[in-house]
Coordinates of C-alpha atoms in Angstrom, one line a residue:
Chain A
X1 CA 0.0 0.0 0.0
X2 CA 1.4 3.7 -1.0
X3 CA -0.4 5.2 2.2
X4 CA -2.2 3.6 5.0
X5 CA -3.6 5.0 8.2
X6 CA -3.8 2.2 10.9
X7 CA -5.8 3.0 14.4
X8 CA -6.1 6.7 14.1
X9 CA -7.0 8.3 16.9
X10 CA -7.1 12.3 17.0
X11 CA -9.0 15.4 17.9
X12 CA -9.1 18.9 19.1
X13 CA -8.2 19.6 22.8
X14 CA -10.4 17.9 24.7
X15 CA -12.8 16.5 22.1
X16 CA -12.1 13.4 20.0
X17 CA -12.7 13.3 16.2
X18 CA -11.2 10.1 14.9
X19 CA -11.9 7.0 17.2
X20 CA -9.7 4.3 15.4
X21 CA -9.7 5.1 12.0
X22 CA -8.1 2.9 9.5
X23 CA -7.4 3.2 5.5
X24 CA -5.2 2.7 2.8
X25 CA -4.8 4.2 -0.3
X26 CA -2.8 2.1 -3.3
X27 CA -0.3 3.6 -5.8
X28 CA -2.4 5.4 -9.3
X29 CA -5.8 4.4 -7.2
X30 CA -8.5 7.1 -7.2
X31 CA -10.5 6.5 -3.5
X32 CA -13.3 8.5 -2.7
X33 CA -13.8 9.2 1.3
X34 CA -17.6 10.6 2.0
X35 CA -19.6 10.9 5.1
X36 CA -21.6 13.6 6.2
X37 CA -20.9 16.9 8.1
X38 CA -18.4 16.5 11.7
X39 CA -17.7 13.0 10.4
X40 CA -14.2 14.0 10.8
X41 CA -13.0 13.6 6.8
X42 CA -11.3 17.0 7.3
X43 CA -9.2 15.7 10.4
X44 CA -8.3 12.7 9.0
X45 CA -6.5 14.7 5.9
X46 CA -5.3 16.9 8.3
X47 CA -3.5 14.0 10.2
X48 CA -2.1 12.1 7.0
X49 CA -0.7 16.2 5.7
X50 CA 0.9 16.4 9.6
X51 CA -0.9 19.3 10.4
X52 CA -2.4 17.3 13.5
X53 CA -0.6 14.8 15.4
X54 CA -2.9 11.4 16.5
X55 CA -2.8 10.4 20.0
X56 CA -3.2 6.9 18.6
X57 CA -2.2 5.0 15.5
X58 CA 0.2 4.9 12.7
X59 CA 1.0 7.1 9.4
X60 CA 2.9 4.7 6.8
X61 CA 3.5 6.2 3.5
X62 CA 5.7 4.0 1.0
X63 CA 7.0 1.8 4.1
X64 CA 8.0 4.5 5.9
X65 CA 6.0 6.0 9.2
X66 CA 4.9 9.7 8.7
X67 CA 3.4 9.8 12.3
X68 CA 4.3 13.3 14.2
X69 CA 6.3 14.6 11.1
X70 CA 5.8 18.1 10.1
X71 CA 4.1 19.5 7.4
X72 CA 6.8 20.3 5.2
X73 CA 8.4 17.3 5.7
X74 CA 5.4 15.0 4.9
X75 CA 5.0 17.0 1.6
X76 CA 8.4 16.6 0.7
X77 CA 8.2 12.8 0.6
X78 CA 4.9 13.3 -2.0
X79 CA 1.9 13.0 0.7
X80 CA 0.2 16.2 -0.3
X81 CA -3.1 18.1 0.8
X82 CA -4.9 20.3 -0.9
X83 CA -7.2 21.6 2.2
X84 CA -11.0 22.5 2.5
X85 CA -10.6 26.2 1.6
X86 CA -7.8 26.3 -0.4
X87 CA -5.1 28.0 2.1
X88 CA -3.9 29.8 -0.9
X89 CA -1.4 32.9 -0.8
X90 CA -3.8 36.3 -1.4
X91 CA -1.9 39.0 -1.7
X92 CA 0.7 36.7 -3.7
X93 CA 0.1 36.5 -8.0
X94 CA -1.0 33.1 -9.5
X95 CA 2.9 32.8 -10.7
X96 CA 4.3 32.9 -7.2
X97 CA 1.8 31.1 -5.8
X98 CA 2.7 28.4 -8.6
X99 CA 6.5 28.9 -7.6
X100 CA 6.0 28.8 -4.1
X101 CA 5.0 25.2 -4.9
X102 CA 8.2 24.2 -6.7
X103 CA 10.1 25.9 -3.9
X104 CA 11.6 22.5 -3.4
X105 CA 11.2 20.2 -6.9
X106 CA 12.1 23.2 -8.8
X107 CA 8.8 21.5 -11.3
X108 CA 8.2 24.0 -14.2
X109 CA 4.6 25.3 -14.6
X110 CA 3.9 24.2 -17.9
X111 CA 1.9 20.6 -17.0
X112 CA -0.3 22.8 -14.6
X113 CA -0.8 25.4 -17.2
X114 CA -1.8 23.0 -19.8
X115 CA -4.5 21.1 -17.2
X116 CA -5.5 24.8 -16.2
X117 CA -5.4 26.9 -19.0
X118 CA -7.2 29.7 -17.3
X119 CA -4.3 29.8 -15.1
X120 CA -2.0 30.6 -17.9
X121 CA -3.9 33.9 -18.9
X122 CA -3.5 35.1 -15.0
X123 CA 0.0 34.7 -14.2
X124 CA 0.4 38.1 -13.1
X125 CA -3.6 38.4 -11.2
X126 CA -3.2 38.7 -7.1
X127 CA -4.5 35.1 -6.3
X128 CA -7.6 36.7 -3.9
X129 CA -9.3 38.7 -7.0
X130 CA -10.0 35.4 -8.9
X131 CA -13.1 33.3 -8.5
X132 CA -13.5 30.7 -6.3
X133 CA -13.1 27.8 -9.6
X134 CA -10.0 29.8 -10.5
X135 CA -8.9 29.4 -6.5
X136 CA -9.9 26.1 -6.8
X137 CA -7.8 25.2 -10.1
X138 CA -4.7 27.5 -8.3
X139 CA -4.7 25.5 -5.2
X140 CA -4.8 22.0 -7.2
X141 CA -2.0 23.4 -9.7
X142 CA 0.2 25.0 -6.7
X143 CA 0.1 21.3 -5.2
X144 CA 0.9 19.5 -8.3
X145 CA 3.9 22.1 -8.3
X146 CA 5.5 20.3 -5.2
X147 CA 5.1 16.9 -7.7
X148 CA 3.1 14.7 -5.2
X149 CA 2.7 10.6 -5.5
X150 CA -0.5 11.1 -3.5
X151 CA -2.7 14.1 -3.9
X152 CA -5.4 14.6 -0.9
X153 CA -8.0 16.8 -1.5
X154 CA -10.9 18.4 0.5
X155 CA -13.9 19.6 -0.8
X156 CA -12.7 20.6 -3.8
X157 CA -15.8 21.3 -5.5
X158 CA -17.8 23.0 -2.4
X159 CA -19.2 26.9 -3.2
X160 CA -18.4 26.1 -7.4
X161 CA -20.7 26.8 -9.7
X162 CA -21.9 23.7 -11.8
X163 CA -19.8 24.5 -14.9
X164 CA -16.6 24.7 -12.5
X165 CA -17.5 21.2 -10.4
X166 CA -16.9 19.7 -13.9
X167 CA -14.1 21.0 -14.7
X168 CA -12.6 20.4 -11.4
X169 CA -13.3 16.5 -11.4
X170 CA -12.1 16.5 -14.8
X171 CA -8.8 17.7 -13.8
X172 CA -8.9 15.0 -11.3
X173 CA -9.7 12.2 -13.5
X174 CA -6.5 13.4 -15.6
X175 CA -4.1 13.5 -12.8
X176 CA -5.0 10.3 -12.0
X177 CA -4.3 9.7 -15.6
X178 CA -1.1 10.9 -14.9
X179 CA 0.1 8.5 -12.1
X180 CA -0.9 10.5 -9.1
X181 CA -3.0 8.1 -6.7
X182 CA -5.4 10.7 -5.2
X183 CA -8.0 10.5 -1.7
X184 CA -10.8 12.5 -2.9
X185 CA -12.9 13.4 0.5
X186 CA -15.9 14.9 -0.9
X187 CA -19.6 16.0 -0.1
X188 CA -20.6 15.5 -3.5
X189 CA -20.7 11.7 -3.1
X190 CA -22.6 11.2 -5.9
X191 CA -19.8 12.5 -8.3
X192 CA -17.0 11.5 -6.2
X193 CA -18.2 7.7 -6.1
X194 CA -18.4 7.8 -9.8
X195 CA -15.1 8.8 -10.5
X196 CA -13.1 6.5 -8.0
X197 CA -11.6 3.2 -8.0
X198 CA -12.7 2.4 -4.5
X199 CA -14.1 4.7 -1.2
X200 CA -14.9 4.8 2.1
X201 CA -17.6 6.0 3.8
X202 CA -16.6 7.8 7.4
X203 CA -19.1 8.1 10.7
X204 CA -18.3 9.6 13.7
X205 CA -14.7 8.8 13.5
X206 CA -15.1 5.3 12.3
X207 CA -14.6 3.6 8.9
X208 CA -17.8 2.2 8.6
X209 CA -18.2 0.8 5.4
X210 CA -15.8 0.5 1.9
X211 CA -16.1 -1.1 -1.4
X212 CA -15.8 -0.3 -4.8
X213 CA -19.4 -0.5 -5.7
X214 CA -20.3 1.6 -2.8
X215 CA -22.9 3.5 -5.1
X216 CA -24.1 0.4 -5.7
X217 CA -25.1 -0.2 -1.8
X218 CA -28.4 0.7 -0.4
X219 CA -27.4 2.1 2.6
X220 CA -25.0 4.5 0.5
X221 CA -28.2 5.2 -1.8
X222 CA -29.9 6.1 1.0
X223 CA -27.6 8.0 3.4
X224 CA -25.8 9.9 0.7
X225 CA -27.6 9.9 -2.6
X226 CA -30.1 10.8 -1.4
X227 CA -31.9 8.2 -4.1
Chain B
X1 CA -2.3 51.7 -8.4
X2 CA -4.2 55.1 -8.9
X3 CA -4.9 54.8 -5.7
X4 CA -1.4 54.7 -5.0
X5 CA -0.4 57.5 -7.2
X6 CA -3.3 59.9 -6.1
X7 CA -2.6 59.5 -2.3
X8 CA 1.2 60.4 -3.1
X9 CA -0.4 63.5 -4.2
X10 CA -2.6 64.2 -1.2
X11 CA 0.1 63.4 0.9
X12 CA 2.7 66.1 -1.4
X13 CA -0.3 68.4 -0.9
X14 CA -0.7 68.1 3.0
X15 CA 3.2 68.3 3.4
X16 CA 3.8 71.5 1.1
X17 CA 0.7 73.1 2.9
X18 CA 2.6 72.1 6.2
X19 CA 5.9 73.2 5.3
X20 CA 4.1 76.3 4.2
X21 CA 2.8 76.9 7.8
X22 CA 5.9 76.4 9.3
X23 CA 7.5 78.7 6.7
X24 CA 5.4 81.2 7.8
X25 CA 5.1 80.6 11.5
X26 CA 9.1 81.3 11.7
X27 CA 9.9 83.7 9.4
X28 CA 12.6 82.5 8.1
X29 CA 13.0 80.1 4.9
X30 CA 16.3 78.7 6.0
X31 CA 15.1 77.5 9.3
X32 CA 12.3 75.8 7.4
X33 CA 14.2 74.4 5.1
X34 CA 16.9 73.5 7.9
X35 CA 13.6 71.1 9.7
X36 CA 12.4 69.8 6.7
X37 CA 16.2 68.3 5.6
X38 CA 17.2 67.5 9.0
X39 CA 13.5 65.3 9.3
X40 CA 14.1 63.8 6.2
X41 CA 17.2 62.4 7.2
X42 CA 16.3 61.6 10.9
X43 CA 13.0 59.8 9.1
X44 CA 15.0 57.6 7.1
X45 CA 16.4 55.6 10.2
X46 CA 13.5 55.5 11.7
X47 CA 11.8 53.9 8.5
X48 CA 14.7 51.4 9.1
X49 CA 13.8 50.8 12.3
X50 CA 9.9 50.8 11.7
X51 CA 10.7 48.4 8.8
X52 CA 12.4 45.8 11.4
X53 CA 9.2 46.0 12.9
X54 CA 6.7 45.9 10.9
X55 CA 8.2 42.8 8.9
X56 CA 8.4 41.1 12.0
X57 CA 4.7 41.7 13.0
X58 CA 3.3 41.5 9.3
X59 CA 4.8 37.7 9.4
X60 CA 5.1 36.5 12.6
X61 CA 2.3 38.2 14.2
X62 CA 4.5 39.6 17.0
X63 CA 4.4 42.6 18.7
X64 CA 8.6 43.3 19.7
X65 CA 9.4 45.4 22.9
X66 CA 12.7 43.9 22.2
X67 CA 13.3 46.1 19.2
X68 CA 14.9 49.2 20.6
X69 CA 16.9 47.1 22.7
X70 CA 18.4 45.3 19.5
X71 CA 19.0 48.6 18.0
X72 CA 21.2 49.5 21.4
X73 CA 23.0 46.5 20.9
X74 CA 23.8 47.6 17.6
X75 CA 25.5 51.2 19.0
X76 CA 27.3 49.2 21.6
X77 CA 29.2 46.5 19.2
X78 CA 29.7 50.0 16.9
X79 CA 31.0 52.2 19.8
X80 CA 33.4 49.3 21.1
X81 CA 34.7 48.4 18.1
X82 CA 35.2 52.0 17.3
X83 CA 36.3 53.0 20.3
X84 CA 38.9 49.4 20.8
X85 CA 39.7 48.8 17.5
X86 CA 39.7 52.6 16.2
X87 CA 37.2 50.8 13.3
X88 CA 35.8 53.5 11.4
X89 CA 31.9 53.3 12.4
X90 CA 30.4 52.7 8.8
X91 CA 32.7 49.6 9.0
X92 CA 31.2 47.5 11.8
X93 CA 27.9 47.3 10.2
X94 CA 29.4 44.2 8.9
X95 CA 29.4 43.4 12.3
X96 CA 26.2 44.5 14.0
X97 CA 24.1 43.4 11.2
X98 CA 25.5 39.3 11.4
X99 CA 25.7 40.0 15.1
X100 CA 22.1 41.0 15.7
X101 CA 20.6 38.7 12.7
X102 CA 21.8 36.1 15.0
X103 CA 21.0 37.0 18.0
X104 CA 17.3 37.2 16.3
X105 CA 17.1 33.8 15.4
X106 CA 18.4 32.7 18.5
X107 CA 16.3 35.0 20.2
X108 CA 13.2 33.9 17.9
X109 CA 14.1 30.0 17.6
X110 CA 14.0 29.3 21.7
X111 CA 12.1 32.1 23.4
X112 CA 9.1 33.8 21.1
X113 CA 8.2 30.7 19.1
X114 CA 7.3 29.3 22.5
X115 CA 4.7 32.7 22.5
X116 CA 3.6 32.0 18.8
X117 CA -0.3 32.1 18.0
X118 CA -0.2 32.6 22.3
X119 CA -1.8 35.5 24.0
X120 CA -0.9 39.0 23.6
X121 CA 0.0 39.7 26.9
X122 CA 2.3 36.6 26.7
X123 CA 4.1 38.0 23.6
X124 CA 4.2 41.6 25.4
X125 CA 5.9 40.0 28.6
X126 CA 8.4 38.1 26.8
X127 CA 9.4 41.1 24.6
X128 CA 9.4 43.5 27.3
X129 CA 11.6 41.0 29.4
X130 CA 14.2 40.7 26.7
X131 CA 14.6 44.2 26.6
X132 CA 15.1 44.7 30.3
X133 CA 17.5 41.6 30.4
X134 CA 19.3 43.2 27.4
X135 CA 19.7 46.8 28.7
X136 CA 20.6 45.7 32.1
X137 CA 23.2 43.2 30.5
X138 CA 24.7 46.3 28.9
X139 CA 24.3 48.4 32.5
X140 CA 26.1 45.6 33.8
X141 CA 28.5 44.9 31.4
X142 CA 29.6 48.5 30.6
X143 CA 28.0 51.1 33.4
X144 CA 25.1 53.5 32.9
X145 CA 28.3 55.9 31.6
X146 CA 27.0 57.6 28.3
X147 CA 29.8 57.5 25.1
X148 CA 29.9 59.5 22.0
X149 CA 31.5 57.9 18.6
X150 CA 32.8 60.6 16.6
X151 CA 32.9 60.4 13.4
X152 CA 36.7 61.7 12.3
X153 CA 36.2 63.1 8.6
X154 CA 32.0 64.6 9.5
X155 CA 31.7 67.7 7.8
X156 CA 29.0 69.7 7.1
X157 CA 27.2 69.7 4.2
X158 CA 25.4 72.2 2.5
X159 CA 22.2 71.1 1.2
X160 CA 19.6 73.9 -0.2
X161 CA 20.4 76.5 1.7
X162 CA 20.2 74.2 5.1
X163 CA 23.6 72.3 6.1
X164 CA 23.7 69.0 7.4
X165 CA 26.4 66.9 8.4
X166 CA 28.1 63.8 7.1
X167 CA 27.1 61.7 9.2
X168 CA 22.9 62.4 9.3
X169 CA 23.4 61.9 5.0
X170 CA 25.6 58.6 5.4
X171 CA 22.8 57.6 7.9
X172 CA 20.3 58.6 5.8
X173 CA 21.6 56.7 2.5
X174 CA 22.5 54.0 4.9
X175 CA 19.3 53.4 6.4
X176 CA 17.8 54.1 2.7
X177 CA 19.7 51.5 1.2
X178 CA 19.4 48.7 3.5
X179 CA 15.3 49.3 3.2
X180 CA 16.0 49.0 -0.7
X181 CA 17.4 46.1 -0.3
X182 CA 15.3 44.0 2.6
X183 CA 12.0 45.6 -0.4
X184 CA 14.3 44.1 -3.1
X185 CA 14.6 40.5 -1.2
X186 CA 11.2 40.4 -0.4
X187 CA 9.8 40.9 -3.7
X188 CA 12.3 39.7 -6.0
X189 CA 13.9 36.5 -4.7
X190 CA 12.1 33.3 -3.8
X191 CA 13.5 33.3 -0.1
X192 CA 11.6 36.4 -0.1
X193 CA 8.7 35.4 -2.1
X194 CA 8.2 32.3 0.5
X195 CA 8.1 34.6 3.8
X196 CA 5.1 36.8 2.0
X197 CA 3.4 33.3 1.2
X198 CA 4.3 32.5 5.3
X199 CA 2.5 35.9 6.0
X200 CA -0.7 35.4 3.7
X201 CA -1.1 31.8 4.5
X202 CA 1.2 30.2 7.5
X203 CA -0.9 26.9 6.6
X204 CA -0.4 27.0 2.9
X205 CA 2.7 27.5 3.4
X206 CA 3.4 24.1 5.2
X207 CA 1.0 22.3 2.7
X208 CA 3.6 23.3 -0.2
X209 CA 6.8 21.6 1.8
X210 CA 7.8 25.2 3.1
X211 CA 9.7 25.3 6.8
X212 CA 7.1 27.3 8.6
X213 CA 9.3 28.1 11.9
X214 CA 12.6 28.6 9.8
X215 CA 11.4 31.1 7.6
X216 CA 9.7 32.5 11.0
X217 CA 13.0 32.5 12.5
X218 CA 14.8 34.0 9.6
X219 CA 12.0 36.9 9.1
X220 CA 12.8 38.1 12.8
X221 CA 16.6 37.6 12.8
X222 CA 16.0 39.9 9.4
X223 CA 13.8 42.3 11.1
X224 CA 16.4 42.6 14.1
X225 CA 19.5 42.7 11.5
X226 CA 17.4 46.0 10.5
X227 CA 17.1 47.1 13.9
X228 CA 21.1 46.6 14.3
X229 CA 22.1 47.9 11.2
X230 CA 20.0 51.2 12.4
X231 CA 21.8 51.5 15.6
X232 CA 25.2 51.2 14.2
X233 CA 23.7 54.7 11.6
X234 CA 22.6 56.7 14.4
X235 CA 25.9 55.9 17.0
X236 CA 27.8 59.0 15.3
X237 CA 24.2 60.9 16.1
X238 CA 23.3 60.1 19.4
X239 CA 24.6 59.5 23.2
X240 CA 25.6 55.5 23.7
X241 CA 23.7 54.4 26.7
X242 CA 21.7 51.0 27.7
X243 CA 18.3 52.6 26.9
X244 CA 19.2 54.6 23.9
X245 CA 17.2 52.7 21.6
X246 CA 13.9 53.2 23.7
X247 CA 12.6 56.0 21.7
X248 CA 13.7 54.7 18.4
X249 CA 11.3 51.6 19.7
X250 CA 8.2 54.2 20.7
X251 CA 8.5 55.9 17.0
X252 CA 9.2 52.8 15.3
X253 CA 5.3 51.6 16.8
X254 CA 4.2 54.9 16.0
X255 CA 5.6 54.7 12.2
X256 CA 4.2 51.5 11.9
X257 CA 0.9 51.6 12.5
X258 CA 0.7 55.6 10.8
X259 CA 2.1 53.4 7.4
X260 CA 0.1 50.2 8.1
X261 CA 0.7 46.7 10.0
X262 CA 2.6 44.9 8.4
X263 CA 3.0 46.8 5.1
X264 CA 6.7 47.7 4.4
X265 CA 6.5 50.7 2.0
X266 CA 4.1 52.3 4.8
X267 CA 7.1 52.1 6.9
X268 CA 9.3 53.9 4.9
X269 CA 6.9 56.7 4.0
X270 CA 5.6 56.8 7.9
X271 CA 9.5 57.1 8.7
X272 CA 9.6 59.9 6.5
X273 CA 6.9 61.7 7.7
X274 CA 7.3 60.8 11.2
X275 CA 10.6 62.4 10.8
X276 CA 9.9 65.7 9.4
X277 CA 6.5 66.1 11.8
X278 CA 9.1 65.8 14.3
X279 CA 10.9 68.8 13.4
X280 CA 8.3 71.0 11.8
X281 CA 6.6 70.2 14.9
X282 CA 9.4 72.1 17.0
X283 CA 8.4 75.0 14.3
X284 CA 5.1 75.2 14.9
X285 CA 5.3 74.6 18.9
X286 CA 8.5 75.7 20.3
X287 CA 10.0 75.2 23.5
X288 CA 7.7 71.6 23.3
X289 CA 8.7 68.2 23.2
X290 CA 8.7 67.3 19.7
X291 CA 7.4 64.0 20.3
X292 CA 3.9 66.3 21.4
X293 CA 3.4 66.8 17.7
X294 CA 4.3 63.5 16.5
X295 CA 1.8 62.0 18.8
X296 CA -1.0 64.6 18.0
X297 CA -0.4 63.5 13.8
X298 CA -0.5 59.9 14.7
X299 CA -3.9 60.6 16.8
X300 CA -5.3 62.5 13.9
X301 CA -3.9 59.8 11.0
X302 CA -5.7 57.0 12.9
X303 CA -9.0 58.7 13.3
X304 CA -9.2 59.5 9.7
X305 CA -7.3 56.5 8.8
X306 CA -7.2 53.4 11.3
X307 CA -5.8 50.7 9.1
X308 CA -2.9 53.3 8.4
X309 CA -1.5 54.6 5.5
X310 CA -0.6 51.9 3.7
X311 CA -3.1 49.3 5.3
X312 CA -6.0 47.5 4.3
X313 CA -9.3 48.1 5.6
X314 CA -10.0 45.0 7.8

């Protein structure tokens, strides 16, 4: 397995979010992790990027354990997140916020600028003056930048309009295309379950069911179709 | 960029209105024009200073108590070395600017991280406590005696019919050039590039592999390597004593939040105009504290103004 979180435990202060959470993710595979609102999709991300460190469990990414690295260091091995909200750089122009990705690979722009091509026309546009698809697409092209083996990413198509969701998941399905394996947590689990290999569904801190027919399943259907 | 340009104009139009005043509230065009070179130059350390500052709260979200004591450290290692080694003052900024960009990282690295996304009032006590260690270091290490550091070829300079001397200009270009060049780092190198992106987006800037703490660290060690590089400028200009650098640290706050938190070409013009408000001021209220006026502006800029000069609304 490329990544694999065994027996995660974590939370925030006092309360606990993740309550023995295990999954794996498998190099090139597309997996989809849904669930509904506080499921704790978010803090799971955030403790595979080593932005929060478990109290419990084990981080393994290519054989060796992430657990309690930093941030920059778990990027640097290819484990890379782009978060709910995009964390972007505002005052900074699409270019530096593209360079700021290659800070460390040294990658050249041109692969992002071909997926993105709206990109390309606003090299020199302040990152927080462009819509939220175009925030979207900068945040996905500033990871791909820092040339990941796994890209994690979180909500990527909340607050788009329809025309930009699509656009967004077809991005996805080409960097897949590419070779990047990629965990796709999403809200959208219609569309997200259509475009993965495999996915897991997430409540109240537990994996509680996975597959890769999970659209398929009625309690899926139900829960999170909506159908 | 309009903006820019038309509030450069306002601001030409409020100062030549103001040296105007003061023009005729002496009587005398050379005195005038005396104030407004002698502020000019004064105000271009302390936009060195308020630079330090303001890069050091714009990043790392610090308030530093510490800076004027940095900036005394900087006299001191120029007033020894002068004074010991007979070095000619210009010449040991290539010692107080290493010296004090280390201490800052030091300083930074294993006492205000510990105070990072903290309280305040925890930030406020730490600073304030390094700046009481430091000047009592130095009242320890070298008496409350007061020194002077001479500067053996000054000269004074005529300069439109006011004179000024060497050393205020060579401060003045000093201070100039080492803002130039902290604007030109951040804007034109990556190093520089990745502390902005550490400012906008400490989070982002972890998810894209960068160091968060080290580029933390090297922001304030920068920010005090301004602060040291200023003291060694104003040593021929002022009396070396452990709290010298107290009032540089009051107008450097001042100058920062008159140009805007955190915005670095708000610190340079707030120097400026700090600096000449200080000595029109004296025109237009003799016999006063200068710092009376400078306070009074400051007042008035926030009221009309609160994000500063150069700020952003919040």
């Amino acid at each position: 397995m490329m990544l694999s979180l065994d027996g995660i435990e974590a939370g925030y202060g006092g309360l606990r979010v993740l309550h023995g959470l295990s999954l794996e993710v498998a190099a090139g595979e597309l997996v989809a992790l849904v669930g509904a609102n506080g499921a704790g999709k978010s803090t799971t991300l955030r403790v595979a990027s080593g932005l929060l460190r478990p109290s419990a469990g084990r981080v393994v990414f290519d054989g060796e354990e992430l657990t309690g690295l930093p941030g920059h260091a778990v990027v640097r091995r290819g484990l890379v997140q782009v978060p709910e909200g995009r964390a972007l750089f505002g005052p900074l122009t699409v270019a530096e916020n593209l360079a700021m990705g290659a800070f460390h690979t040294g990658e050249p722009a041109d692969r992002v600028l071909e997926l993105f091509p709206r990109l390309a026309e606003r090299l020199d546009q302040r990152a927080d003056t462009m819509s939220g698809g175009e925030q979207q697409m900068l945040a996905i092209g500033r990871a791909l930048m820092t040339r990941p083996r796994l890209l994690m990413l979180d909500e990527p198509s909340v607050g788009l309009a329809p025309l930009m969701v699509r656009a967004v998941f077809d991005a996805l399905g080409r960097i897949r295309e590419s070779g990047v394996a990629i965990l796709l947590v999403e809200q959208n689990a219609a569309q997200a379950l259509a475009l993965a290999d495999r996915a897991y569904v997430l409540e109240n801190g537990v994996i509680t069911l996975s597959g890769t027919d999970l659209a398929g399943d009625e309690r899926v259907r139900r829960a999170y179709l909506g159908l | 960029m309009n903006r820019t340009i038309s509030r450069a104009g306002l601001a030409a139009v409020v100062a030549a209105a103001v040296i105007a005043g003061a023009w005729a509230r002496s009587g005398s065009g050379t005195v005038t024009a005396q104030a407004v070179l002698t502020g000019l130059l004064l105000g271009g350390v302390y936009a060195l200073v308020a630079m330090g500052l303001t890069l050091i709260f714009g990043v790392l979200d610090i308030v530093n108590f510490a800076h004027g004591a940095f900036m005394t450290l900087g006299m001191y290692a120029t007033a020894l070395l002068a004074s010991s080694a007979g070095l000619n003052p210009y010449l040991t900024l290539l010692v107080s600017v290493p010296l004090l960009f280390g201490v800052g990282y030091v300083v930074q690295r294993h006492m205000v991280s510990r105070t990072m996304g903290g309280s305040l009032a925890a930030q406020l006590l730490l600073t304030l406590g390094i700046a009481m260690l430091l000047e009592n270091s130095l009242l320890l290490a070298f008496s409350g005696d007061t020194r002077t550091v001479p500067v053996s070829f000054d000269t004074p300079l005529r300069v439109l019919g006011a004179v000024a001397d060497l050393s205020r200009v060579l401060a003045f270009v000093g201070a100039m050039s080492l803002a130039g060049a902290v604007w030109l780092l951040l804007t034109r190198t990556r190093l520089g590039t990745a502390i902005r992106a550490v400012a906008a987006n400490p989070e982002g800037a972890s998810l894209v592999g960068l160091d968060v703490r080290r580029l933390h660290a090297l922001t304030f060690a920068a920010g005090t390597a301004c602060a040291g590089a200023a003291g060694t400028l104003v040593t021929p200009l002022v009396t070396v004593e452990p709290t010298a650098g107290e009032l540089f640290n009051i107008i450097g706050f001042v100058v920062v939040v008159l140009g805007g938190l955190g915005s670095v070409p708000g610190a340079v013009a707030g120097g400026l105009i700090i600096g000449l408000t200080e000595q029109l001021g004296g025109l237009y209220l003799p016999g006063q504290s200068p710092l009376l006026v400078v306070f009074g502006v400051f007042v008035l800029v926030l009221l009309w103004r609160p994000q500063g000069l150069f700020g952003r609304p919040a």
